[in-house]
Coordinates of C-alpha atoms and ligand atoms in Angstrom, one line a residue:
M478 CA -16.8 101.9 -21.0
N479 CA -20.2 102.6 -22.5
T480 CA -22.9 102.1 -19.8
K481 CA -26.1 100.6 -21.1
V482 CA -29.4 101.7 -19.8
W483 CA -32.3 99.2 -19.8
K484 CA -35.7 100.7 -19.1
V485 CA -38.0 98.2 -17.5
D486 CA -41.6 98.7 -16.3
K487 CA -41.8 96.9 -13.0
Y488 CA -45.5 96.3 -13.4
V489 CA -45.4 94.2 -16.7
D490 CA -45.9 90.5 -16.6
N491 CA -43.3 87.8 -17.1
L492 CA -40.4 90.0 -16.2
E493 CA -38.0 87.0 -16.0
N494 CA -38.2 86.6 -19.8
N495 CA -38.3 90.3 -20.6
P496 CA -35.6 90.9 -23.3
Q497 CA -34.1 93.8 -21.3
V498 CA -33.9 91.8 -18.1
V499 CA -32.4 88.8 -20.0
D500 CA -29.8 91.0 -21.6
A501 CA -28.8 92.4 -18.2
A502 CA -28.7 88.8 -16.8
N503 CA -26.3 87.8 -19.6
F504 CA -23.9 90.6 -18.6
L505 CA -24.0 89.3 -15.0
R506 CA -23.2 85.7 -16.2
D507 CA -20.3 87.2 -18.1
N508 CA -19.0 88.6 -14.8
E509 CA -19.8 92.2 -15.7
V510 CA -21.5 94.5 -13.1
V511 CA -25.0 95.9 -13.5
A512 CA -27.0 98.3 -11.3
L513 CA -30.5 97.2 -10.4
P514 CA -33.5 98.7 -8.6
T515 CA -34.5 97.2 -5.3
E516 CA -37.2 98.3 -2.8
T517 CA -34.6 100.1 -0.7
V518 CA -31.9 101.7 -2.9
Y519 CA -30.3 100.8 -6.2
G520 CA -27.7 98.0 -5.9
L521 CA -24.6 97.4 -8.0
G522 CA -24.8 93.7 -8.8
G523 CA -22.2 91.2 -9.8
N524 CA -21.7 87.4 -9.7
A525 CA -21.0 86.6 -6.0
T526 CA -19.1 83.4 -7.0
S527 CA -16.6 85.3 -9.2
D528 CA -13.6 87.2 -7.8
V529 CA -13.4 89.0 -11.2
A530 CA -17.0 90.3 -11.0
V531 CA -16.6 91.3 -7.3
A532 CA -13.3 93.1 -8.0
K533 CA -15.3 95.2 -10.6
I534 CA -17.8 96.1 -8.0
F535 CA -15.2 97.4 -5.5
A536 CA -13.3 99.2 -8.3
A537 CA -16.4 101.0 -9.7
K538 CA -17.5 102.3 -6.3
G539 CA -14.0 102.9 -4.9
R540 CA -15.0 100.8 -1.9
P541 CA -12.5 99.8 0.8
S542 CA -11.8 96.0 0.4
D543 CA -12.4 95.2 4.0
N544 CA -16.2 96.1 3.6
P545 CA -18.1 92.9 2.8
L546 CA -21.1 92.8 0.4
I547 CA -24.7 91.7 0.8
I548 CA -25.5 88.6 -1.3
H549 CA -28.9 88.8 -3.0
I550 CA -31.1 85.8 -3.8
A551 CA -34.5 85.2 -5.3
E552 CA -35.3 81.8 -3.7
K553 CA -34.7 80.4 -0.2
K554 CA -33.3 77.2 -1.6
Q555 CA -30.2 79.1 -2.8
L556 CA -29.2 79.6 0.8
S557 CA -28.0 76.1 1.4
T558 CA -25.4 76.4 -1.3
F559 CA -23.3 79.0 0.6
V560 CA -24.8 79.2 4.1
A561 CA -23.5 76.7 6.7
E562 CA -26.3 77.0 9.3
V563 CA -29.8 78.5 9.4
P564 CA -30.7 79.2 13.1
D565 CA -34.4 78.9 14.1
K566 CA -34.7 82.7 14.7
A567 CA -33.4 83.4 11.2
E568 CA -36.0 81.0 9.8
V569 CA -38.7 82.9 11.6
L570 CA -37.3 86.2 10.3
M571 CA -37.1 85.0 6.7
E572 CA -40.7 83.8 7.0
A573 CA -41.9 87.2 8.3
F574 CA -39.8 89.6 6.2
W575 CA -38.5 88.0 3.0
P576 CA -38.7 89.2 0.4
G577 CA -38.1 92.6 2.0
P578 CA -35.6 95.1 3.5
L579 CA -34.0 92.7 6.0
T580 CA -30.4 91.4 5.6
I581 CA -29.5 88.4 7.7
I582 CA -25.9 87.4 8.7
F583 CA -25.3 83.7 8.7
K584 CA -22.2 81.4 9.2
K585 CA -20.7 80.9 5.8
K586 CA -20.1 77.7 3.9
E587 CA -16.5 77.9 2.7
G588 CA -15.4 77.7 -0.9
V589 CA -18.5 78.7 -2.8
L590 CA -18.6 82.5 -2.8
A591 CA -15.7 84.7 -3.9
E592 CA -13.6 85.4 -0.8
S593 CA -13.5 89.1 -1.7
A594 CA -17.3 89.3 -1.5
T595 CA -17.3 88.6 2.2
A596 CA -14.0 90.4 2.8
G597 CA -12.6 87.1 4.1
L598 CA -15.1 86.9 7.0
E599 CA -16.5 83.6 8.3
T600 CA -20.0 85.0 8.0
V601 CA -22.1 86.1 5.0
A602 CA -24.9 88.7 4.7
V603 CA -27.9 87.7 2.7
R604 CA -31.2 89.3 1.6
M605 CA -34.1 88.7 -0.8
P606 CA -35.2 92.0 -2.2
D607 CA -38.9 92.8 -2.6
H608 CA -38.8 94.3 -6.1
P609 CA -40.2 92.5 -9.1
V610 CA -37.3 93.6 -11.4
A611 CA -34.6 92.6 -8.9
L612 CA -36.3 89.2 -8.4
A613 CA -36.7 88.6 -12.1
L614 CA -33.0 89.5 -12.8
L615 CA -31.8 87.2 -10.0
K616 CA -34.0 84.3 -11.3
S617 CA -33.0 85.0 -14.9
C618 CA -29.2 84.8 -14.2
G619 CA -29.5 82.0 -11.7
L620 CA -26.6 83.3 -9.6
P621 CA -26.2 84.6 -6.1
I622 CA -25.6 88.3 -6.7
A623 CA -23.4 90.5 -4.5
A624 CA -24.8 94.0 -4.5
P625 CA -23.7 97.0 -2.4
S626 CA -25.6 100.3 -2.9
A627 CA -24.8 101.6 -6.4
N628 CA -23.2 104.9 -5.4
S629 CA -19.6 106.0 -5.3
S630 CA -18.2 105.1 -1.8
G631 CA -19.1 107.9 0.6
K632 CA -21.9 109.5 -1.4
P633 CA -25.6 109.2 -0.6
S634 CA -27.1 105.9 -1.9
P635 CA -29.0 106.1 -5.2
T636 CA -32.8 106.0 -5.2
N637 CA -33.2 106.3 -8.9
A638 CA -31.3 105.3 -12.1
Q639 CA -30.1 108.9 -12.7
H640 CA -28.3 108.9 -9.3
V641 CA -26.5 105.8 -10.4
L642 CA -25.4 107.4 -13.6
D643 CA -24.3 110.6 -11.9
D644 CA -21.8 108.5 -9.9
L645 CA -21.0 105.5 -12.1
N646 CA -21.6 106.3 -15.7
G647 CA -18.8 104.9 -17.8
K648 CA -17.6 102.7 -14.9
I649 CA -20.2 99.9 -15.1
A650 CA -21.7 97.7 -17.9
G651 CA -25.2 98.9 -17.4
V652 CA -28.1 100.0 -15.2
I653 CA -31.7 98.7 -15.2
D654 CA -33.9 101.8 -14.8
G655 CA -37.0 100.5 -13.0
G656 CA -38.1 103.8 -11.6
A657 CA -37.6 105.3 -8.1
T658 CA -37.1 102.9 -5.2
G659 CA -39.8 103.0 -2.5
I660 CA -38.3 102.7 1.0
G661 CA -35.3 105.0 0.3
V662 CA -33.0 103.8 3.1
E663 CA -31.1 100.5 3.0
S664 CA -32.1 97.2 4.5
T665 CA -31.8 96.5 8.2
V666 CA -28.8 94.2 8.9
I667 CA -29.3 91.7 11.7
D668 CA -26.6 89.2 12.9
C669 CA -28.3 85.8 13.6
T670 CA -25.0 84.0 14.4
E671 CA -25.5 84.8 18.1
A672 CA -28.2 83.5 20.5
I673 CA -29.8 86.9 20.8
P674 CA -29.8 88.5 17.3
V675 CA -28.0 91.9 17.0
I676 CA -29.0 94.8 14.8
L677 CA -25.9 96.0 13.1
R678 CA -27.6 98.6 10.9
P679 CA -31.1 100.1 11.3
G680 CA -33.1 100.1 8.1
G681 CA -36.4 99.3 6.4
V682 CA -37.5 96.8 9.0
T683 CA -37.8 98.5 12.4
K684 CA -36.5 97.1 15.7
E685 CA -40.1 97.1 16.9
Q686 CA -41.1 94.8 14.0
L687 CA -38.2 92.5 14.7
K688 CA -39.0 92.2 18.4
A689 CA -42.6 91.4 17.6
V690 CA -41.6 88.2 15.8
I691 CA -38.4 87.0 17.6
G692 CA -38.6 88.6 21.0
E693 CA -35.4 89.9 22.4
V694 CA -33.1 91.8 20.0
R695 CA -29.9 93.6 20.8
V696 CA -28.5 96.7 19.1
D697 CA -24.8 96.9 18.2
A698 CA -23.1 99.2 20.7
A699 CA -21.6 101.2 17.9
L700 CA -25.0 102.5 16.9
T701 CA -25.3 104.5 20.1
D702 CA -21.7 104.9 21.2
E703 CA -19.4 106.7 18.8
A704 CA -16.3 105.2 20.5
A705 CA -17.4 101.5 20.0
R706 CA -16.1 99.5 17.0
P707 CA -19.1 98.6 14.7
K708 CA -19.6 94.9 13.9
A709 CA -20.6 95.7 10.3
P710 CA -17.4 97.0 8.8
G711 CA -19.3 99.4 6.6
M712 CA -20.7 101.3 9.6
K713 CA -17.3 102.7 10.4
Y714 CA -17.0 104.8 7.3
Q715 CA -18.2 108.3 6.7
H716 CA -21.1 108.0 4.3
Y717 CA -24.0 109.7 2.6
A718 CA -22.2 113.0 2.8
P719 CA -23.3 115.9 0.5
N720 CA -20.5 118.2 -0.8
A721 CA -21.2 121.0 1.7
P722 CA -20.7 120.4 5.4
L723 CA -24.0 119.3 7.0
F724 CA -25.1 120.2 10.6
M725 CA -28.0 118.6 12.4
V726 CA -30.0 121.2 14.4
S727 CA -32.2 120.4 17.3
G728 CA -34.4 123.0 18.8
T729 CA -37.1 125.4 17.6
T730 CA -37.6 126.7 14.1
Q731 CA -36.6 130.1 15.3
F732 CA -33.3 128.7 16.5
L733 CA -32.6 127.1 13.1
Q734 CA -33.6 130.3 11.3
S735 CA -31.1 132.3 13.5
L736 CA -28.3 129.9 12.5
V737 CA -29.2 130.5 8.9
E738 CA -29.1 134.3 9.3
E739 CA -25.8 134.2 11.0
K740 CA -24.2 132.3 8.1
R741 CA -25.9 134.4 5.4
T742 CA -24.6 137.5 7.1
A743 CA -21.1 136.0 6.8
G744 CA -21.7 135.7 3.1
L745 CA -22.4 132.0 2.8
R746 CA -24.9 130.3 0.6
V747 CA -27.0 128.4 3.1
G748 CA -29.2 125.3 2.5
V749 CA -31.9 124.0 4.9
L750 CA -33.2 120.4 5.0
T751 CA -36.7 120.5 6.4
T752 CA -40.1 118.9 5.8
E753 CA -43.3 119.9 4.0
E754 CA -44.7 121.2 7.3
Q755 CA -42.0 123.9 7.6
V756 CA -40.8 124.5 4.0
D757 CA -42.8 127.8 3.6
V758 CA -41.8 129.0 7.1
L759 CA -38.0 128.8 6.8
E760 CA -36.0 131.2 4.7
A761 CA -32.6 130.4 3.3
D762 CA -30.8 130.3 -0.1
V763 CA -32.1 126.8 -0.7
V764 CA -34.9 125.3 1.4
L765 CA -35.7 121.7 0.5
A766 CA -38.6 119.6 1.9
C767 CA -37.6 116.0 2.6
G768 CA -41.0 114.3 2.9
K769 CA -43.5 115.0 5.7
R770 CA -42.6 114.9 9.3
A771 CA -46.0 113.5 10.2
E772 CA -45.2 110.4 7.9
L773 CA -41.6 109.5 8.6
E774 CA -41.7 106.9 5.8
T775 CA -41.8 109.7 3.3
V776 CA -38.8 111.3 4.9
A777 CA -36.8 108.0 4.4
T778 CA -38.0 107.8 0.8
A779 CA -36.8 111.4 0.0
L780 CA -33.6 111.6 2.2
Y781 CA -30.9 110.6 -0.3
D782 CA -32.4 112.5 -3.2
T783 CA -32.6 115.6 -1.0
L784 CA -29.0 115.3 0.1
R785 CA -28.0 114.9 -3.6
K786 CA -30.0 118.0 -4.6
F787 CA -28.0 120.2 -2.3
N788 CA -24.9 119.3 -4.5
L789 CA -26.7 120.7 -7.6
E790 CA -27.5 123.9 -5.7
Q791 CA -23.9 124.7 -4.8
V792 CA -24.6 125.6 -1.2
D793 CA -21.7 126.3 1.2
I794 CA -23.3 124.9 4.3
I795 CA -26.5 122.8 5.2
F796 CA -28.6 122.8 8.3
S797 CA -30.9 119.9 8.8
E798 CA -33.8 119.3 11.1
V799 CA -33.6 116.1 13.3
F800 CA -36.2 113.4 13.5
P801 CA -37.6 111.2 16.3
N802 CA -35.3 108.3 16.9
E803 CA -37.9 105.5 16.7
G804 CA -39.4 103.2 14.1
V805 CA -38.0 104.1 10.7
G806 CA -36.7 107.2 12.4
N807 CA -33.8 105.0 13.7
A808 CA -32.6 104.5 10.1
I809 CA -33.2 108.2 9.1
M810 CA -31.2 109.5 12.1
N811 CA -28.4 106.9 11.6
R812 CA -28.0 108.1 8.0
L813 CA -28.3 111.7 8.9
Q814 CA -25.7 111.4 11.6
K815 CA -23.3 109.8 9.2
A816 CA -24.0 112.4 6.5
A817 CA -23.3 115.1 9.1
G818 CA -20.2 113.3 10.5
N819 CA -22.2 113.5 13.8
K820 CA -22.1 117.4 13.9
L821 CA -25.1 118.5 16.0
I822 CA -26.0 122.0 17.1
A823 CA -28.5 121.9 20.0
E824 CA -30.4 125.0 21.1
Ligands
TXA1734 O1 -30.8 97.7 1.1 C1 -29.6 97.3 1.0 O2 -29.2 96.5 1.8 C2 -28.8 97.7 -0.2 C3 -29.5 97.1 -1.5 C4 -28.7 97.3 -2.7 O3 -29.8 95.7 -1.3 N1 -27.5 97.2 -0.1 C5 -26.6 97.8 0.7 O4 -25.3 97.3 0.7 O5 -26.9 98.7 1.5 P1 -24.0 98.0 1.3 O6 -22.8 97.3 0.7 O7 -24.1 99.4 0.9 O8 -24.1 97.8 2.8 C6 -23.9 96.5 3.3 C7 -23.6 96.6 4.8 C8 -22.3 97.2 5.1 O9 -22.3 98.0 6.3 C9 -21.4 95.9 5.4 O10 -20.3 96.2 6.2 C10 -22.4 95.0 6.1 O11 -23.6 95.3 5.4 N2 -22.1 93.6 6.0 C11 -22.0 92.8 4.9 N3 -21.6 91.6 5.2 C12 -21.4 91.5 6.5 C13 -21.0 90.5 7.4 N4 -20.7 89.3 7.1 N5 -20.9 90.9 8.8 C14 -21.2 92.1 9.2 N6 -21.6 93.1 8.4 C15 -21.7 92.8 7.0
MG1735 MG1 -23.8 101.5 0.9

């Protein structure tokens, strides 16, 4: 398959009628799959009401069929077509964070969406992305769009169109190149089907922000206890992994440097994931700065691109600094832990 690339400037006016966007929307209406930029990561979109389109999403990514997709909408009124019930707290959350990086789980109305999109569950995950190109595409096609991150299953999520092509070129109808995404980690997933909402995946909206608008919020046990079974099926899979084994390292810079020396002496090509503050201090075969530690948002923005860069550098092993587990640091550490398969070396 020849994968089309539509270049779209997200700052131009009237994006909904932009010829490139309209062309991509027509592919979606024909049940083809198209990658699109959002404010978090690139998504691989397909008509959520079509089993044919949804099957193409799962096939292109090599995604396990028991892992449900997030349904993307441009307008709140679309909700009532496939959501059975909107609890008060969900209403408050939508008001505060939509459009934006918050995915809300609702009870599903049966018979509207493709069963495969929700992996046969009685609930459905929905979000309204805060990206002009994504919103224009959603409006232009007029469909609820199922869109997982547009990477091959297991790889780091894509934060630019080239990442999408590196994984899916030839496997999808097209990609809208709207530039690099901003937030860099996926949306927060919150289950609002329970009286006290539960965070299933940390992401772009922090726990602190959620608490500020709805009060008490729980966190799925699987996020802190490796043995617990996660409520979001996708959270059980190894994810975001670079090709070389990745180890998280906690302790001093000297300790990290000593680990590097040991592996280099053993003849390995060693990579280090650090931040701008330390990039000139550490020595290894490949030392990459992933944002600034003093501004954790910049670490989130750069994380997946940095993990992907290590693949281009052909390193044998990667040591990564760890980050404070608070605010957006919750999402960063969650992704880093998955990328590392939880391997941590503490001083
Ligand atoms: O930022 C994002 O959310 C990106 C962009 C493209 O919107 N999308 C994304 O989708 O990250 P994906 O498929 O990579 O992750 C969706 C997560 C998975 O962990 C999945 O198991 C969970 O949401 N999920 C989806 N529907 C669910 C449901 N009904 N109940 C529980 N978890 C659900
Ligand atoms: Mg994903």
